[in-house]
XYZ file of C-alpha atoms in Angstrom:
573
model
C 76.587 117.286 90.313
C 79.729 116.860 92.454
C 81.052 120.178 91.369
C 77.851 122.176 91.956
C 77.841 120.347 95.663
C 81.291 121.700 96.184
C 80.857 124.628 95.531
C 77.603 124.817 97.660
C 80.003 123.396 100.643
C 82.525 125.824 99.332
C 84.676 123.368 99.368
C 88.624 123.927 97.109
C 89.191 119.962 95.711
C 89.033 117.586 94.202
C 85.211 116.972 94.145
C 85.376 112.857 92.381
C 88.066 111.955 95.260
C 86.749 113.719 98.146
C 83.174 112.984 97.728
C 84.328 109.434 96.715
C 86.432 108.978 99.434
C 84.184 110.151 101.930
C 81.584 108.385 100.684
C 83.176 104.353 100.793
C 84.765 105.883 104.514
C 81.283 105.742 105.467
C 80.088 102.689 103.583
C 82.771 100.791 105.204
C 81.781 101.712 108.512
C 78.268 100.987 108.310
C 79.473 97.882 106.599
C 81.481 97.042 109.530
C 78.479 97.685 111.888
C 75.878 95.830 110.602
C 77.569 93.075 108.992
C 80.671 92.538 111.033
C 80.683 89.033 111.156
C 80.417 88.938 107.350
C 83.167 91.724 106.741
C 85.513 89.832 109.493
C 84.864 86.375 107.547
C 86.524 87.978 104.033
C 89.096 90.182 105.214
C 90.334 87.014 107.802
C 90.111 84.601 105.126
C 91.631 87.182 102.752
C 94.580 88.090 105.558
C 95.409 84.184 105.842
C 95.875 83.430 102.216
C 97.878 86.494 101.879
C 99.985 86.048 105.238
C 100.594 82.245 103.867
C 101.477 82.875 100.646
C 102.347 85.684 100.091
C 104.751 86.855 103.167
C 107.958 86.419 101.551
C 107.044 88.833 99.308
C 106.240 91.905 101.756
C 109.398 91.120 103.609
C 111.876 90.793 100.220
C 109.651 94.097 99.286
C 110.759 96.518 102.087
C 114.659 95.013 101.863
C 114.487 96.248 98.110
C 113.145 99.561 99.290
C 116.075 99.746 101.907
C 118.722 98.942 99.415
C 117.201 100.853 96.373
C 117.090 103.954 98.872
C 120.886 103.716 100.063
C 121.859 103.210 96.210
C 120.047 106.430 94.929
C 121.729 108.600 98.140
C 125.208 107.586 97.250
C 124.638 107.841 93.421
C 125.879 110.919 91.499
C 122.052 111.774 91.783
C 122.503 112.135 95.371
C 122.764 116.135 95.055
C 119.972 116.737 93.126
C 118.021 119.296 95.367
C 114.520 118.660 95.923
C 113.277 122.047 94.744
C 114.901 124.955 93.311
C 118.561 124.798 92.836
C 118.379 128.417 95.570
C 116.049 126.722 97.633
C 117.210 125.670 101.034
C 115.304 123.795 103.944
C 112.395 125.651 105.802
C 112.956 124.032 109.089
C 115.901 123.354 110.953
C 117.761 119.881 111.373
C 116.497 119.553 115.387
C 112.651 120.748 114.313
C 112.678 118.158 110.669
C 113.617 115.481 112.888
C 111.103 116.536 115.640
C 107.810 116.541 112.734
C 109.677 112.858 111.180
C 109.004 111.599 114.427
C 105.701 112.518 115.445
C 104.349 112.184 112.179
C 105.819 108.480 111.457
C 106.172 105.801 114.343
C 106.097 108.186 117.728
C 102.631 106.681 118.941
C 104.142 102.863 118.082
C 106.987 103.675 120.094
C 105.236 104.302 123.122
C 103.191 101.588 122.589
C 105.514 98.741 121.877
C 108.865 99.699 123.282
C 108.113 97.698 126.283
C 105.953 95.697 124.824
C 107.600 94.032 121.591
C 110.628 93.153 123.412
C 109.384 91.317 126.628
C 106.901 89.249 124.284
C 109.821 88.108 122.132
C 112.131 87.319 125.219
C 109.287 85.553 126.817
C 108.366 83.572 123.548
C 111.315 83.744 121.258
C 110.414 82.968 117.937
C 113.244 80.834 116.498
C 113.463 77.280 117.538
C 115.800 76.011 120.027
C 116.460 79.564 122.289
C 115.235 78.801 125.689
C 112.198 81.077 126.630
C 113.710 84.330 129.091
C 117.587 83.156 128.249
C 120.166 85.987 127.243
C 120.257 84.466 123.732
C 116.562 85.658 123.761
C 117.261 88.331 125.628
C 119.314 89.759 122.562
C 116.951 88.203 119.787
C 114.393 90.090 121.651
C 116.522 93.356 120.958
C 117.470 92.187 117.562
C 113.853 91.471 116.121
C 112.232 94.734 117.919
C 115.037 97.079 116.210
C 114.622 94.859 113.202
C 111.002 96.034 112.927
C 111.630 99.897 113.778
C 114.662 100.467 112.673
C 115.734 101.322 109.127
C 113.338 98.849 107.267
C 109.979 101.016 108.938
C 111.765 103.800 107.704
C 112.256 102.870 104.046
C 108.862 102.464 103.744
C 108.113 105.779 105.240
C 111.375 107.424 102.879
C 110.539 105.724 99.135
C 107.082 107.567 98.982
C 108.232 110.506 100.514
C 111.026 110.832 98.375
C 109.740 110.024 94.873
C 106.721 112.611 95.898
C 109.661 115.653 96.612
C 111.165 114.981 93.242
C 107.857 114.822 91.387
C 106.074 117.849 93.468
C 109.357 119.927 93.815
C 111.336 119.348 90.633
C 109.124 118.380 88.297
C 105.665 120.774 89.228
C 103.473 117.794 89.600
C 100.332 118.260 91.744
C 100.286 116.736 95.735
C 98.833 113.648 94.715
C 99.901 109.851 94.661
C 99.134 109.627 90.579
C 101.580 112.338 89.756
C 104.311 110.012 91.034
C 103.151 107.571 87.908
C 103.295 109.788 85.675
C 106.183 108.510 83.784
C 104.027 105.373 83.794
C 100.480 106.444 82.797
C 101.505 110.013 81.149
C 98.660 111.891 80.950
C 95.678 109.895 82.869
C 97.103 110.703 85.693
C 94.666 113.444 85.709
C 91.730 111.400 84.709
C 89.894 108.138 86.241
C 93.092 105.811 86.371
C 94.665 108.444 88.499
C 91.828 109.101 90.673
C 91.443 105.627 91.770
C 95.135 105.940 92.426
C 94.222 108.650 94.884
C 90.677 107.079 96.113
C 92.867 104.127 97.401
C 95.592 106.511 99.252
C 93.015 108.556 100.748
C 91.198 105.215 102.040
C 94.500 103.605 103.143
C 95.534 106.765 105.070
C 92.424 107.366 106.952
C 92.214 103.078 107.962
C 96.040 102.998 109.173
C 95.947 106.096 110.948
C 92.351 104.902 112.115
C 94.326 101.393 113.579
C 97.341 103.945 115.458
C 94.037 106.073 116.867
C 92.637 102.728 118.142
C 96.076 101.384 119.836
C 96.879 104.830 121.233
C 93.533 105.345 122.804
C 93.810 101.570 124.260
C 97.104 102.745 126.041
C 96.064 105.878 127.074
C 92.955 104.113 129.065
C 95.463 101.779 130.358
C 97.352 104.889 131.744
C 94.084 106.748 133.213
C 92.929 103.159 134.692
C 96.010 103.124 136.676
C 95.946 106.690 137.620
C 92.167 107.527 138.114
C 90.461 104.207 138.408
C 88.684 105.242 135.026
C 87.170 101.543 133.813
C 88.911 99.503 130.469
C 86.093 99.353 127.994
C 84.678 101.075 124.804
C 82.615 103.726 126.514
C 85.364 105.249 128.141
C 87.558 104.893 124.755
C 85.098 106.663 122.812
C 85.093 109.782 124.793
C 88.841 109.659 125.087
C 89.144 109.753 120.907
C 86.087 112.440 121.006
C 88.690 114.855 123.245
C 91.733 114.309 121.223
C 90.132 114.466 117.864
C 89.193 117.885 119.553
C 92.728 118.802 120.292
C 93.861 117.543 116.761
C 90.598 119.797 115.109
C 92.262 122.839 117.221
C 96.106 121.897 115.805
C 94.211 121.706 112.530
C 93.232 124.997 112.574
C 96.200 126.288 113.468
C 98.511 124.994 110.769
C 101.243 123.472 110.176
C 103.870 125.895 111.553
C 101.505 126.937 114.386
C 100.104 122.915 114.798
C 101.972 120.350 114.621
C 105.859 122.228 114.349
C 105.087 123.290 118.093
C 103.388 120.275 119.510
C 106.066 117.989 117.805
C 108.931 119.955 119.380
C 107.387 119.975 122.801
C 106.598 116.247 122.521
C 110.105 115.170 121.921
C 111.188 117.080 124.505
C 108.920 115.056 126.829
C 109.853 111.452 125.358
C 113.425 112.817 125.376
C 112.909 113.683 129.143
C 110.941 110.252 129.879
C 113.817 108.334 128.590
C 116.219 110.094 130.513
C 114.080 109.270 133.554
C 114.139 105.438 133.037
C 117.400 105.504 131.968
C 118.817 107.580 135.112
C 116.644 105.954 137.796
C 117.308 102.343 136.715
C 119.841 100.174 135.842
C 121.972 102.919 134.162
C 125.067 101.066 133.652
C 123.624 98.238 132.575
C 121.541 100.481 130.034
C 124.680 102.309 128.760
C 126.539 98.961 127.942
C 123.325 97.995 125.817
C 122.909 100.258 123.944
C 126.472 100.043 123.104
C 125.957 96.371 122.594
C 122.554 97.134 120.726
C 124.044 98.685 117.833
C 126.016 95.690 117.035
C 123.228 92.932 117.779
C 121.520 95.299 114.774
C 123.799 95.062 112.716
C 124.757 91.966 112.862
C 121.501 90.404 112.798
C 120.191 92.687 109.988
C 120.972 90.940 106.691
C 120.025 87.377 107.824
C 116.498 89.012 109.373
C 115.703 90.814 106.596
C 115.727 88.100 104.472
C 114.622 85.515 107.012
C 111.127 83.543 105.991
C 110.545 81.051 108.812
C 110.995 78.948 105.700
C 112.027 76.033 107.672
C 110.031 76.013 110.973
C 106.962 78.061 109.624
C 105.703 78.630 112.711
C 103.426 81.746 111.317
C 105.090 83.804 113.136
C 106.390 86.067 110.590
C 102.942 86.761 109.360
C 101.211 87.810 113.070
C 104.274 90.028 113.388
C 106.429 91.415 110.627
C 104.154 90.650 107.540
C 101.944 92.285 109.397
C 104.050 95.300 110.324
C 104.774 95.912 106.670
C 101.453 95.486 105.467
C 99.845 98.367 107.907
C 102.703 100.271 107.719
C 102.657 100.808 103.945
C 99.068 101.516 103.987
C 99.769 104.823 105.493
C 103.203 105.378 103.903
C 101.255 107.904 101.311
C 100.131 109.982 104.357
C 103.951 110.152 106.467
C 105.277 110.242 102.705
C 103.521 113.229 101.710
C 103.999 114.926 104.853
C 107.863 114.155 105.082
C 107.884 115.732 101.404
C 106.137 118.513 102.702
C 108.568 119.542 105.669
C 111.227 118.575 103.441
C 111.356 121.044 100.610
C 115.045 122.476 99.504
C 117.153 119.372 101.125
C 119.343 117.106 98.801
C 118.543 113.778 97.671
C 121.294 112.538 99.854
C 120.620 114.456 102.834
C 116.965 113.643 102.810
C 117.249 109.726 102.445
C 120.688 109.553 105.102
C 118.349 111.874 107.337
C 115.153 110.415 107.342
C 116.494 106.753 107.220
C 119.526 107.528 109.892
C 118.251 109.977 112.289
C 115.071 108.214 113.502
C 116.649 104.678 113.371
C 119.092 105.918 115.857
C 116.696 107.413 118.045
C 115.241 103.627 118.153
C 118.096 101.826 118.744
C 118.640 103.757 122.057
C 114.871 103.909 122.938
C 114.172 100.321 122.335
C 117.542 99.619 124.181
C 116.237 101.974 127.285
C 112.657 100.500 127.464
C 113.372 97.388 126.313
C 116.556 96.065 128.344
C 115.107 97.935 131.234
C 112.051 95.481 130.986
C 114.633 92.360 130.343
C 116.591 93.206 133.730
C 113.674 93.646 136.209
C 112.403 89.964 134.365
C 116.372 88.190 134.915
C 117.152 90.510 138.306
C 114.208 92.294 139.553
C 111.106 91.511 140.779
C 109.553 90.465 137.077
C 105.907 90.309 136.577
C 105.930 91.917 132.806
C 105.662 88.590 131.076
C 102.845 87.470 133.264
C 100.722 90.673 132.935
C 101.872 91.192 129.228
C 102.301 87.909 127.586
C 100.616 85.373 129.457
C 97.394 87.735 130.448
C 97.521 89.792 127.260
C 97.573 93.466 128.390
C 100.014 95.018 125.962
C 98.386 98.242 126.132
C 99.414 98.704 129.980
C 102.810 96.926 129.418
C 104.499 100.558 129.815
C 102.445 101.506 132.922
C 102.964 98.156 134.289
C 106.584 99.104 133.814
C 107.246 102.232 134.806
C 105.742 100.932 138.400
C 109.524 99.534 138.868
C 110.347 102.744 139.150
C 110.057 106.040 141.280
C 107.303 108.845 140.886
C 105.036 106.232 139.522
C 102.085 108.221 139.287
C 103.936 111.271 137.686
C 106.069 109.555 135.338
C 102.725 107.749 134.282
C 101.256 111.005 133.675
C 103.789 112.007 131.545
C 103.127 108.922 129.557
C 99.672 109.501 129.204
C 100.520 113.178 127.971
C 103.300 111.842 125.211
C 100.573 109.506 123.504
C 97.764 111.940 123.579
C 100.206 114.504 121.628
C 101.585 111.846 119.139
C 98.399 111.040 118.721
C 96.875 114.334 118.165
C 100.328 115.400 115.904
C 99.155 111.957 113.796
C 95.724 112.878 113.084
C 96.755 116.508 112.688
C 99.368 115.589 110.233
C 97.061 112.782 108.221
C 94.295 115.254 108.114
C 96.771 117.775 106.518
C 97.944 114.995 104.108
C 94.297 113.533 102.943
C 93.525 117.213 102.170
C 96.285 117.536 99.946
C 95.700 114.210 98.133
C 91.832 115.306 97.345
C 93.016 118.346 96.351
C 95.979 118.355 94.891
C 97.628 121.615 96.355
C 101.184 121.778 97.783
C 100.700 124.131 100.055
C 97.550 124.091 102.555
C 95.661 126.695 100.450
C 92.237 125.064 101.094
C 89.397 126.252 103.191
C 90.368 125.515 106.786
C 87.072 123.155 106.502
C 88.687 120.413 105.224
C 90.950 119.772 107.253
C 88.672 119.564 109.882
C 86.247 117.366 107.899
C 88.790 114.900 108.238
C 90.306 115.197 111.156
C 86.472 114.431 112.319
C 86.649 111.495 109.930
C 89.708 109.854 111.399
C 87.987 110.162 114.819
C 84.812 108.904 114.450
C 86.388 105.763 112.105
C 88.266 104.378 115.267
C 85.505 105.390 117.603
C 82.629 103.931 115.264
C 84.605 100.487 115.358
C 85.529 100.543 119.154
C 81.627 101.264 119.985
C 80.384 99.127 117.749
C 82.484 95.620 118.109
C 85.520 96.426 120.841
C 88.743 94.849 120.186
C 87.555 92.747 117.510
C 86.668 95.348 115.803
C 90.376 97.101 115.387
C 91.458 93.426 114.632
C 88.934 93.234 111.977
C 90.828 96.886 110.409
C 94.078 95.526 111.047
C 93.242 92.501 108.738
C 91.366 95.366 105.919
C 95.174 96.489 106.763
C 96.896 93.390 105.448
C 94.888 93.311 102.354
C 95.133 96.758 101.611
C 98.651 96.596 102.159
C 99.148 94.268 99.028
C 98.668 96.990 95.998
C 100.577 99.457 98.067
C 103.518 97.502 98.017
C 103.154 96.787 93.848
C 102.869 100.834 93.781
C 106.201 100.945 95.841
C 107.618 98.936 93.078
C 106.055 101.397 90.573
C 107.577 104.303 92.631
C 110.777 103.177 92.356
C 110.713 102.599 88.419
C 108.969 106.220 87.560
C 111.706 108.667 90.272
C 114.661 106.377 88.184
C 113.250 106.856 84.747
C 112.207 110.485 85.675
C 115.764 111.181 87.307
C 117.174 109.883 83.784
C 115.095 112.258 82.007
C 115.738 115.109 83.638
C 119.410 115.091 84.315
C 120.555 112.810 81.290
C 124.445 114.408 81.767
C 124.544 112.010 84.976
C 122.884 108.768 83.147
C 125.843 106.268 81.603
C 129.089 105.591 82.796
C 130.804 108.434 85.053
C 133.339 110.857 83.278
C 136.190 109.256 83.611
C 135.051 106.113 82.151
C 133.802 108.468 79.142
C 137.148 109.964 78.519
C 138.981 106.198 78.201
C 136.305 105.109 75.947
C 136.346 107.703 73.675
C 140.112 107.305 73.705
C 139.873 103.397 72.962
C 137.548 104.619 69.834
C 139.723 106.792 68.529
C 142.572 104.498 68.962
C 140.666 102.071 66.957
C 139.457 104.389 64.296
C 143.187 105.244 63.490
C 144.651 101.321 63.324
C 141.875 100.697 61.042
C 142.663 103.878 58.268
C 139.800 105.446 56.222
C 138.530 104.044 53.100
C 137.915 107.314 50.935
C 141.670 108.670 51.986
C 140.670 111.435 54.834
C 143.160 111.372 57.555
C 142.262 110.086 60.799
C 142.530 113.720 62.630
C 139.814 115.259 59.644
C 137.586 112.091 60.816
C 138.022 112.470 63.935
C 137.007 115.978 64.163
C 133.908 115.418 61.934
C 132.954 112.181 63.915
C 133.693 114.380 67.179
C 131.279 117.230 65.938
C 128.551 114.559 64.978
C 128.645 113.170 69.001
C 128.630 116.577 69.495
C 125.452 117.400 67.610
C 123.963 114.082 68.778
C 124.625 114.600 72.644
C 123.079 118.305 72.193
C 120.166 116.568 70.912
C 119.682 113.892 73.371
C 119.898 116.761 76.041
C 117.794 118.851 74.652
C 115.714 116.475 74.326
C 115.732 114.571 77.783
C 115.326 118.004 79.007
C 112.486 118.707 77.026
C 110.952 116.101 77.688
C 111.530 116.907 81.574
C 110.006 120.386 81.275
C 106.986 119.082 79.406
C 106.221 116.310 81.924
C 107.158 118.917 84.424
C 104.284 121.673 82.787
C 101.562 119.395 82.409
């Protein structure tokens, strides 16, 4: 029945996850619209127990994926090439880095980079640092690059990396299942896989749905300020029914024509915004930071990233980096797929150093620009960002409220507004791209333009449905779905990480086992041995040797032949 309505649609996918997919997208919603308190009262009692108990393991999960992904890019698998051993990247280094960032955490950027740091300096989370001291002045730096730095971008690289090797290397369809294939063999193509694939899709279009909501929030902020346009869910509405527009048109364009050339001119404008602040404010101030900023990092890295509030537990962990993890992973599968995409030809060593490296640096200075910029007009300027963004709340117009400290207000504002509604649009563009591939299963965006635009529509009316419907309560209710949802996403990271090391084994067994050199000395230690001892039936040792020598021989021909048989069938189904 699915089939026949597929092809009546003429649709190209799969027709059991799209139709499924689509299908619980709009149970939820009408779910969430008649019954919202009811759906809020399980998903906040769920998002408690889970943010209680289970916290320390989100935030021990993403510190594996970190140090899992720096083992694998120094390994002597580090220069397998993700493709074709003549393939070589599509896109330049400057345009790569350009998609990363629009695609991942561009939109949270703008949104928190003021933000995140003035609500830690105003409230520092660890006991016993006074409230708007330096020591929280350079917590506030310290937890704020903790949470965007490189542990946001493991989570983005694990997913994206283990679906390269298993798309590009191995032949494996474009869908979360074929990364378990190691694991479940064959039914990755049947239901087990499928739910695999229903659960992406859903987690995909609900985190992307919670960045739509956020950005839209700011950008009314921004139009309140210029335009006297009104704060409520009216106005928020119509503002997502525009850009889903603009994202439908990117759709249609592609890829190359899409989201390449709205990523590259978006940078540009962030690049130039930061330049701005950084140039009309407290520039040497700034440049000492983020100076200083790279070492508060560092330093602070391996004691946060194993911190629990085990002590004090305050809950604060789970309100801010449980939480972080938990929506973050939801829509790893869609910034994972599409970092695989883009990333086609590149080592397995340039593409985790690159899309761990480049971005985290790009944070460390933005966070330091933005953030210490909103520090110094709180200790030496004329303040007012913790009262309008801690004490009354308005996080989305913390950046506005900033950039008001500074000259051509109204045009630098504008600016602002312009950034978001691109990374927004490149984010919807890119996750309707991404959902399209994972209910169809096709590497390339063969598929009826249709698609796409189906659910670039879908993301849309998701965050709109919720914002008409219940307001601000209602993206807090998805954020909790979030948390939840987060949970089997991080036991598939886990998963991930077992099937790319026992595929990587498989496939290249001349690299698996001690390196070479360690090879040579034991072999010499055996035959050492083998010669002290003598030979019972009278050969000499050198006859044995050659004749044991020929059996490794034989044996080690086997294995490979083997390992790489078993590679190219894995590889062909």
């Amino acid at each position: 029945m699915l089939e026949k309505l597929q092809r009546l649609l003429g649709l190209r996918t799969d027709p059991v996850i799209f139709f499924t997919s689509a299908g619980l997208t709009v149970l939820f919603v009408v779910a969430a619209i008649s019954l919202t308190e009811q759906v809020d009262r399980i998903f906040a009692t769920a998002s408690d127990w889970l943010l209680t108990n289970l916290g320390w393991f989100y935030i021990l999960g993403v510190t594996t994926f970190l140090v899992y992904l720096l083992w694998i890019a120094v390994s002597r698998y580090g220069h397998i090439r993700l493709g074709a051993q003549d393939d070589r990247p599509e896109y330049s280094r400057r345009t790569w880095f350009a998609m990363l960032f629009a695609a991942g955490i561009g939109t949270i950027l703008m949104f928190w980079g003021v933000a995140e740091p003035i609500s830690h300096f105003a409230e520092p989370p660890q006991q016993g640092v006074e409230p708007q001291s330096t020591e929280a002045a350079r917590m506030a730096m310290a937890y704020s690059l903790y949470h965007f730095g490189l542990h946001t971008w493991s989570i983005f690289c694990l997913p994206s990396l283990t679906f390269a090797y298993f798309v590009y290397v191995r032949g494996m369809p474009f869908r979360v299942s074929s990364v378990l294939y190691p694991l479940l063999g064959d039914r990755v193509y049947g239901t087990a896989g499928r739910i695999v694939d229903i659960a992406a899709v859903m987690g995909t279009l609900f985190g992307v749905a919670v960045s739509i909501g956020l950005g839209t929030m700011q950008i009314n902020s921004g139009l309140a300020r210029l335009f006297g346009l009104p704060e409520n869910s009216l106005v928020q509405v119509l503002l997502i029914t525009v850009i889903t527009a603009i994202a439908t048109t990117s759709v249609v364009y592609g890829l190359d024509k899409g989201i390449r050339r709205l990523s590259n001119i978006n940078i540009v404008m962030a690049i130039g915004l930061m330049l701005f602040v950084f140039a009309t404010g407290a520039t040497l101030f700034l440049a000492k930071g983020i100076i200083e900023n790279v070492g508060v990092y560092l330093s602070s890295l391996v004691s946060l990233a194993f911190w629990n509030d085990t002590f004090a537990d305050t809950g604060w962990q789970g309100t801010w980096t449980v939480f972080y993890w938990a929506w973050t992973i939801t829509w790893s599968p869609f910034v994972g797929i599409f970092i695989a995409r883009i990333s086609k030809g590149r080592t397995i060593r340039e593409f985790v150093l690159g899309v761990l490296a480049l971005p985290t640096a790009f944070t460390i200075v933005w966070f330091s620009v933005f953030g210490m910029s909103a520090i110094d007009i709180e200790l030496n300027g004329p303040g007012g960002l913790v009262r309008e963004v801690v004490e009354e709340g308005d996080i989305p117009g913390a950046l506005f409220t900033f950039l008001e400290n500074y000259p051509l207000t109204t045009l630098a504002s504008a600016l602002s507004v312009l950034i978001v509604v691109i990374f927004f649009t490149t984010s919807s563009d890119s996750a309707s791209l991404v959902v399209d591939m994972l209910s169809a299963g096709q590497r390339e965006e063969g598929g009826p333009t249709r698609q796409r635009v189906f659910w670039a529509i879908t993301e849309g009316v998701v965050a709109g449905t919720l914002i008409a419907a219940t307001g601000k309560s209602g993206l807090d209710a998805l954020a909790e779905v979030i948390t939840v949802l987060g949970l089997p996403f991080f036991v598939l990271a886990f998963l991930m990480m077992y099937s790319l090391v026992r595929a990587l084994r498989t496939d290249f067994p001349e690299l698996t086992g001690p390196p070479a050199a360690l090879r040579r000395r034991m072999e010499r230690e055996r035959r050492t041995r083998e010669w002290g001892a003598g030979k019972r039936d009278g050969e000499n040792a050198e006859g044995i040797e050659g004749t044991g020598g020929a059996g490794r021989a034989g044996r080690a021909g086997g294995e490979t032949s083997e390992g790489a048989g078993g590679g190219a069938s894995e590889g062909g189904r």
